[in-house]
């Protein structure tokens, strides 16, 4: 029993075997922080988060690194438009990133390096590439990667240089300082007014691709287990990361590559000109984050997903039903007359627990979250029919634990379990206050508290063991 992963490098589903048993080094390309990220990027962050959580659930110690690109042309242009520094723009948008992904239930990475914090590492890597003949500096202080020297250039995207040239005659940058039109920039010489750092071949700033190669090497090593990102990054960004890292380190860069598919909006490609370009920030004004997360995960990451409001609304109902089940189980745990599982109930719990196996089978199949979610829905239906009023607290708690275990892997129902715990503490505090009031013979206050609890749907029972409470 092992996880099988569709590896874009080999275009096959393969058994997932990390380099070091029990450990996973996972790098995912993060955002360029010039503005709020869009829902397509949101899908990519949620997909990587689900993969990471599942690897952890399966017992791996995962080191997850995701970068912030905080220096590039878009950053410089946007900062100029807004009349602020690139650093101010980056700080604002990094903070916004954390707020927005939190809304989607995405855990922070173990390390979130910023490109500008690793300039020496990037310069060192570029120098190593120059020393080995894989890169060359030109007039103006730019440094380019020599694609013709990397004989397997194009292996991820399955493009060779001849095909690329034939297919891209108009797009090719006709810079005659470059030896080959597909040579790409590792370093960009400083232009007037731009932020710049000193380097042996002249002041300037790193290119986008080198940032990920340098960060992956610094935090995860020369060879990593898993590299992710949106399918739009496969070429040229990931192809170039591979070329740089492998040329420099003489080691395979990443054992497995995963890319999530695009997201359309109401059947159409997202674009600013069609006025259907939505940031996650916009969408979270319209929908609760967990609804959006459930919707995004309810399709396998490799399939194209259509963001349709009608369907998102249905997701809202489905999530509400799951939450009701949580709430019902919590109520039974609180109010059940019988505490311990009966033998029949132990049988029921055993049968419910088979969902765990079905869930793992679904998720082992290339992180099929859609399959995992349908197991979760089935489990909820089964619980609703088999764990009802009159069940023991033990059975309800067992069902609750099972549901929480599987929902946690997908990062779902987070509020449902927590909100109730807070609420229970609040109820208990009011019950205690009422007891204290009665002891102090302050009956008016005790009655007021009883009424307040009654309004919250709480029934109090005086028993020989003291006051017990339950939900109506
Ligand atoms: Zn990257």
CSV table of N, CA and C in Angstrom, one decimal, residues 260-358:
chain,number,residue,atom,x,y,z
A,260,UNK,N,-1.2,21.5,-11.1
A,260,UNK,CA,-2.7,21.5,-11.1
A,260,UNK,C,-3.2,22.2,-12.3
A,261,UNK,N,-4.4,21.8,-12.8
A,261,UNK,CA,-4.9,22.3,-14.0
A,261,UNK,C,-5.6,23.7,-13.7
A,262,UNK,N,-5.9,24.3,-14.8
A,262,UNK,CA,-6.5,25.7,-14.8
A,262,UNK,C,-7.9,25.7,-14.1
A,263,UNK,N,-8.3,26.8,-13.8
A,263,UNK,CA,-9.7,27.0,-13.3
A,263,UNK,C,-10.4,28.1,-14.2
A,264,UNK,N,-11.6,27.7,-14.7
A,264,UNK,CA,-12.4,28.6,-15.5
A,264,UNK,C,-13.4,29.3,-14.6
A,265,UNK,N,-14.0,30.4,-15.1
A,265,UNK,CA,-15.1,31.0,-14.4
A,265,UNK,C,-16.3,31.0,-15.2
A,266,UNK,N,-17.4,30.3,-14.7
A,266,UNK,CA,-18.6,30.2,-15.4
A,266,UNK,C,-18.4,29.8,-16.9
A,267,UNK,N,-17.5,28.8,-17.0
A,267,UNK,CA,-17.2,28.2,-18.4
A,267,UNK,C,-16.3,28.9,-19.2
A,268,UNK,N,-15.7,30.1,-18.7
A,268,UNK,CA,-14.8,30.8,-19.6
A,268,UNK,C,-13.5,31.0,-18.9
A,269,UNK,N,-12.5,31.1,-19.8
A,269,UNK,CA,-11.1,31.4,-19.3
A,269,UNK,C,-11.1,32.7,-18.5
A,270,UNK,N,-10.5,32.7,-17.4
A,270,UNK,CA,-10.4,33.9,-16.6
A,270,UNK,C,-9.5,35.0,-17.3
A,271,UNK,N,-10.1,36.2,-17.5
A,271,UNK,CA,-9.2,37.2,-18.1
A,271,UNK,C,-9.7,38.6,-17.7
A,272,UNK,N,-8.8,39.5,-17.5
A,272,UNK,CA,-9.2,40.9,-17.1
A,272,UNK,C,-10.1,41.5,-18.1
A,273,UNK,N,-9.9,41.2,-19.4
A,273,UNK,CA,-10.7,41.8,-20.5
A,273,UNK,C,-12.2,41.3,-20.4
A,274,UNK,N,-12.4,40.1,-20.0
A,274,UNK,CA,-13.8,39.5,-19.9
A,274,UNK,C,-14.4,39.9,-18.6
A,275,UNK,N,-13.7,40.6,-17.8
A,275,UNK,CA,-14.3,41.1,-16.6
A,275,UNK,C,-14.7,39.9,-15.6
A,276,UNK,N,-14.0,38.8,-15.8
A,276,UNK,CA,-14.3,37.7,-14.9
A,276,UNK,C,-13.0,37.2,-14.2
A,277,UNK,N,-12.2,38.2,-13.9
A,277,UNK,CA,-10.9,37.9,-13.2
A,277,UNK,C,-11.2,38.2,-11.7
A,278,UNK,N,-11.2,37.1,-10.9
A,278,UNK,CA,-11.5,37.3,-9.5
A,278,UNK,C,-10.4,36.9,-8.6
A,279,UNK,N,-10.1,37.8,-7.7
A,279,UNK,CA,-9.1,37.5,-6.7
A,279,UNK,C,-9.8,36.7,-5.6
A,280,UNK,N,-9.0,36.0,-4.8
A,280,UNK,CA,-9.5,35.2,-3.7
A,280,UNK,C,-10.2,36.2,-2.7
A,281,UNK,N,-9.5,37.4,-2.6
A,281,UNK,CA,-10.1,38.4,-1.7
A,281,UNK,C,-11.5,38.8,-2.1
A,282,UNK,N,-11.8,38.9,-3.4
A,282,UNK,CA,-13.2,39.2,-3.9
A,282,UNK,C,-14.1,38.1,-3.5
A,283,UNK,N,-13.6,36.8,-3.8
A,283,UNK,CA,-14.5,35.7,-3.6
A,283,UNK,C,-14.8,35.4,-2.1
A,284,UNK,N,-13.9,35.8,-1.3
A,284,UNK,CA,-14.1,35.5,0.2
A,284,UNK,C,-15.1,36.6,0.7
A,285,UNK,N,-15.4,37.6,-0.1
A,285,UNK,CA,-16.4,38.5,0.4
A,285,UNK,C,-17.8,37.9,0.1
A,286,UNK,N,-17.8,37.1,-0.9
A,286,UNK,CA,-19.1,36.5,-1.4
A,286,UNK,C,-19.3,35.1,-0.7
A,287,UNK,N,-18.3,34.4,-0.5
A,287,UNK,CA,-18.4,33.0,0.1
A,287,UNK,C,-17.5,32.8,1.3
A,288,UNK,N,-18.0,31.9,2.2
A,288,UNK,CA,-17.2,31.5,3.3
A,288,UNK,C,-16.0,30.7,2.7
A,289,UNK,N,-14.8,30.9,3.3
A,289,UNK,CA,-13.6,30.3,2.8
A,289,UNK,C,-13.7,28.8,2.7
A,290,UNK,N,-14.3,28.2,3.7
A,290,UNK,CA,-14.4,26.7,3.7
A,290,UNK,C,-15.2,26.2,2.6
A,291,UNK,N,-16.2,26.9,2.2
A,291,UNK,CA,-17.1,26.5,1.1
A,291,UNK,C,-16.2,26.5,-0.2
A,292,UNK,N,-15.4,27.6,-0.4
A,292,UNK,CA,-14.6,27.7,-1.6
A,292,UNK,C,-13.5,26.5,-1.6
A,293,UNK,N,-13.0,26.2,-0.4
A,293,UNK,CA,-12.0,25.2,-0.3
A,293,UNK,C,-12.6,23.8,-0.7
A,294,UNK,N,-13.8,23.6,-0.1
A,294,UNK,CA,-14.5,22.3,-0.4
A,294,UNK,C,-14.8,22.2,-1.9
A,295,UNK,N,-15.2,23.3,-2.5
A,295,UNK,CA,-15.5,23.3,-4.0
A,295,UNK,C,-14.2,23.0,-4.8
A,296,UNK,N,-13.1,23.7,-4.4
A,296,UNK,CA,-11.8,23.5,-5.1
A,296,UNK,C,-11.3,22.0,-5.0
A,297,UNK,N,-11.5,21.5,-3.8
A,297,UNK,CA,-11.0,20.1,-3.6
A,297,UNK,C,-11.9,19.0,-4.1
A,298,UNK,N,-13.1,19.4,-4.5
A,298,UNK,CA,-14.1,18.5,-4.9
A,298,UNK,C,-13.9,18.1,-6.4
A,299,UNK,N,-12.7,18.5,-6.9
A,299,UNK,CA,-12.3,18.0,-8.3
A,299,UNK,C,-10.8,17.6,-8.1
A,300,UNK,N,-10.4,16.6,-8.8
A,300,UNK,CA,-9.0,16.2,-8.7
A,300,UNK,C,-8.2,17.3,-9.3
A,301,UNK,N,-7.0,17.5,-8.7
A,301,UNK,CA,-6.2,18.7,-9.0
A,301,UNK,C,-5.8,18.7,-10.5
A,302,UNK,N,-5.7,17.6,-11.1
A,302,UNK,CA,-5.3,17.6,-12.5
A,302,UNK,C,-6.4,17.8,-13.5
A,303,UNK,N,-7.7,17.9,-13.0
A,303,UNK,CA,-8.8,18.1,-14.0
A,303,UNK,C,-9.1,19.6,-14.0
A,304,UNK,N,-9.5,20.1,-15.1
A,304,UNK,CA,-9.9,21.5,-15.2
A,304,UNK,C,-11.1,21.7,-14.4
A,305,UNK,N,-11.2,22.8,-13.7
A,305,UNK,CA,-12.3,23.0,-12.8
A,305,UNK,C,-13.0,24.3,-13.3
A,306,UNK,N,-14.3,24.3,-13.2
A,306,UNK,CA,-15.1,25.4,-13.6
A,306,UNK,C,-15.7,26.0,-12.3
A,307,UNK,N,-15.5,27.3,-12.1
A,307,UNK,CA,-16.0,27.9,-10.9
A,307,UNK,C,-17.4,28.5,-11.3
A,308,UNK,N,-18.4,27.7,-10.9
A,308,UNK,CA,-19.8,28.2,-11.2
A,308,UNK,C,-20.5,28.4,-10.0
A,309,UNK,N,-21.1,29.6,-9.9
A,309,UNK,CA,-21.7,30.0,-8.6
A,309,UNK,C,-22.9,29.1,-8.2
A,310,UNK,N,-23.6,28.6,-9.2
A,310,UNK,CA,-24.7,27.7,-8.9
A,310,UNK,C,-24.2,26.5,-8.2
A,311,UNK,N,-23.0,26.0,-8.6
A,311,UNK,CA,-22.5,24.8,-8.0
A,311,UNK,C,-21.8,25.1,-6.7
A,312,UNK,N,-21.2,26.3,-6.6
A,312,UNK,CA,-20.6,26.6,-5.3
A,312,UNK,C,-21.7,26.7,-4.2
A,313,UNK,N,-22.9,27.2,-4.6
A,313,UNK,CA,-24.0,27.3,-3.7
A,313,UNK,C,-24.4,25.9,-3.2
A,314,UNK,N,-24.4,24.9,-4.1
A,314,UNK,CA,-24.7,23.6,-3.7
A,314,UNK,C,-23.7,23.1,-2.7
A,315,UNK,N,-22.4,23.4,-2.9
A,315,UNK,CA,-21.4,23.0,-1.9
A,315,UNK,C,-21.7,23.6,-0.5
A,316,UNK,N,-22.2,24.8,-0.5
A,316,UNK,CA,-22.5,25.4,0.8
A,316,UNK,C,-23.5,24.5,1.5
A,317,UNK,N,-24.5,24.0,0.8
A,317,UNK,CA,-25.5,23.1,1.5
A,317,UNK,C,-24.8,21.8,2.0
A,318,UNK,N,-23.9,21.3,1.1
A,318,UNK,CA,-23.3,20.0,1.5
A,318,UNK,C,-22.4,20.2,2.8
A,319,UNK,N,-21.7,21.3,2.8
A,319,UNK,CA,-20.9,21.6,4.0
A,319,UNK,C,-21.8,21.8,5.2
A,320,UNK,N,-22.9,22.5,5.1
A,320,UNK,CA,-23.8,22.7,6.2
A,320,UNK,C,-24.3,21.3,6.7
A,321,UNK,N,-24.6,20.4,5.8
A,321,UNK,CA,-25.1,19.1,6.3
A,321,UNK,C,-24.0,18.4,7.1
A,322,UNK,N,-22.8,18.5,6.7
A,322,UNK,CA,-21.7,17.9,7.4
A,322,UNK,C,-21.6,18.5,8.8
A,323,UNK,N,-21.7,19.8,8.8
A,323,UNK,CA,-21.6,20.5,10.1
A,323,UNK,C,-22.7,20.1,11.1
A,324,UNK,N,-23.9,19.9,10.5
A,324,UNK,CA,-25.0,19.5,11.3
A,324,UNK,C,-24.8,18.2,12.0
A,325,UNK,N,-24.1,17.3,11.2
A,325,UNK,CA,-23.8,16.0,11.8
A,325,UNK,C,-22.8,16.1,12.9
A,326,UNK,N,-21.8,17.0,12.7
A,326,UNK,CA,-20.9,17.2,13.8
A,326,UNK,C,-21.6,17.7,15.1
A,327,UNK,N,-22.5,18.7,14.8
A,327,UNK,CA,-23.3,19.3,15.9
A,327,UNK,C,-24.2,18.3,16.6
A,328,UNK,N,-24.8,17.4,15.8
A,328,UNK,CA,-25.7,16.4,16.4
A,328,UNK,C,-24.8,15.4,17.3
A,329,UNK,N,-23.7,15.0,16.8
A,329,UNK,CA,-22.8,14.1,17.5
A,329,UNK,C,-22.4,14.7,18.8
A,330,UNK,N,-22.0,16.0,18.7
A,330,UNK,CA,-21.6,16.7,20.0
A,330,UNK,C,-22.7,16.7,21.0
A,331,UNK,N,-23.9,16.9,20.5
A,331,UNK,CA,-25.0,17.0,21.4
A,331,UNK,C,-25.2,15.6,22.1
A,332,UNK,N,-25.1,14.5,21.3
A,332,UNK,CA,-25.3,13.2,21.9
A,332,UNK,C,-24.2,12.9,22.9
A,333,UNK,N,-23.0,13.3,22.6
A,333,UNK,CA,-21.9,13.1,23.6
A,333,UNK,C,-22.2,13.8,24.9
A,334,UNK,N,-22.8,15.1,24.8
A,334,UNK,CA,-23.1,15.8,26.0
A,334,UNK,C,-24.3,15.2,26.8
A,335,UNK,N,-25.3,14.7,26.1
A,335,UNK,CA,-26.5,14.4,26.7
A,335,UNK,C,-26.8,12.9,26.9
A,336,UNK,N,-25.9,12.1,26.4
A,336,UNK,CA,-26.3,10.6,26.4
A,336,UNK,C,-26.4,10.1,27.8
A,337,UNK,N,-27.4,9.3,28.0
A,337,UNK,CA,-27.6,8.6,29.3
A,337,UNK,C,-26.5,7.6,29.5
A,338,UNK,N,-26.2,6.8,28.4
A,338,UNK,CA,-25.2,5.8,28.5
A,338,UNK,C,-23.9,6.3,28.0
A,339,UNK,N,-22.9,6.1,28.8
A,339,UNK,CA,-21.6,6.6,28.4
A,339,UNK,C,-20.8,5.7,27.5
A,340,UNK,N,-20.8,4.4,27.9
A,340,UNK,CA,-19.9,3.5,27.1
A,340,UNK,C,-20.6,2.8,26.0
A,341,UNK,N,-19.7,2.4,25.0
A,341,UNK,CA,-20.2,1.7,23.8
A,341,UNK,C,-20.8,0.4,24.2
A,342,UNK,N,-21.9,0.0,23.7
A,342,UNK,CA,-22.5,-1.4,23.9
A,342,UNK,C,-21.8,-2.3,22.8
A,343,UNK,N,-21.9,-3.6,23.0
A,343,UNK,CA,-21.2,-4.5,22.0
A,343,UNK,C,-21.8,-4.2,20.6
A,344,UNK,N,-23.1,-4.0,20.5
A,344,UNK,CA,-23.7,-3.7,19.2
A,344,UNK,C,-23.1,-2.5,18.6
A,345,UNK,N,-22.9,-1.5,19.4
A,345,UNK,CA,-22.4,-0.2,19.0
A,345,UNK,C,-20.9,-0.3,18.5
A,346,UNK,N,-20.2,-1.2,19.2
A,346,UNK,CA,-18.8,-1.4,18.9
A,346,UNK,C,-18.7,-1.9,17.4
A,347,UNK,N,-19.7,-2.8,17.1
A,347,UNK,CA,-19.8,-3.3,15.8
A,347,UNK,C,-20.1,-2.2,14.8
A,348,UNK,N,-21.0,-1.3,15.1
A,348,UNK,CA,-21.4,-0.2,14.3
A,348,UNK,C,-20.2,0.7,14.0
A,349,UNK,N,-19.5,1.0,15.1
A,349,UNK,CA,-18.3,1.9,15.0
A,349,UNK,C,-17.2,1.2,14.1
A,350,UNK,N,-17.1,-0.1,14.2
A,350,UNK,CA,-16.1,-0.8,13.4
A,350,UNK,C,-16.5,-0.7,11.9
A,351,UNK,N,-17.8,-0.8,11.7
A,351,UNK,CA,-18.3,-0.7,10.3
A,351,UNK,C,-18.1,0.8,9.7
A,352,UNK,N,-18.4,1.7,10.6
A,352,UNK,CA,-18.2,3.1,10.2
A,352,UNK,C,-16.7,3.4,9.9
A,353,UNK,N,-15.8,2.8,10.7
A,353,UNK,CA,-14.4,3.0,10.5
A,353,UNK,C,-13.8,2.5,9.2
A,354,UNK,N,-14.6,1.6,8.5
A,354,UNK,CA,-14.1,1.2,7.2
A,354,UNK,C,-13.9,2.3,6.3
A,355,UNK,N,-14.6,3.4,6.6
A,355,UNK,CA,-14.5,4.6,5.7
A,355,UNK,C,-13.0,5.1,5.6
A,356,UNK,N,-12.3,4.8,6.7
A,356,UNK,CA,-10.9,5.3,6.8
A,356,UNK,C,-10.1,4.6,5.6
A,357,UNK,N,-10.3,3.3,5.4
A,357,UNK,CA,-9.6,2.5,4.4
A,357,UNK,C,-10.0,3.1,3.0
A,358,UNK,N,-11.3,3.3,2.8
A,358,UNK,CA,-11.8,3.8,1.5
A,358,UNK,C,-11.2,5.2,1.2
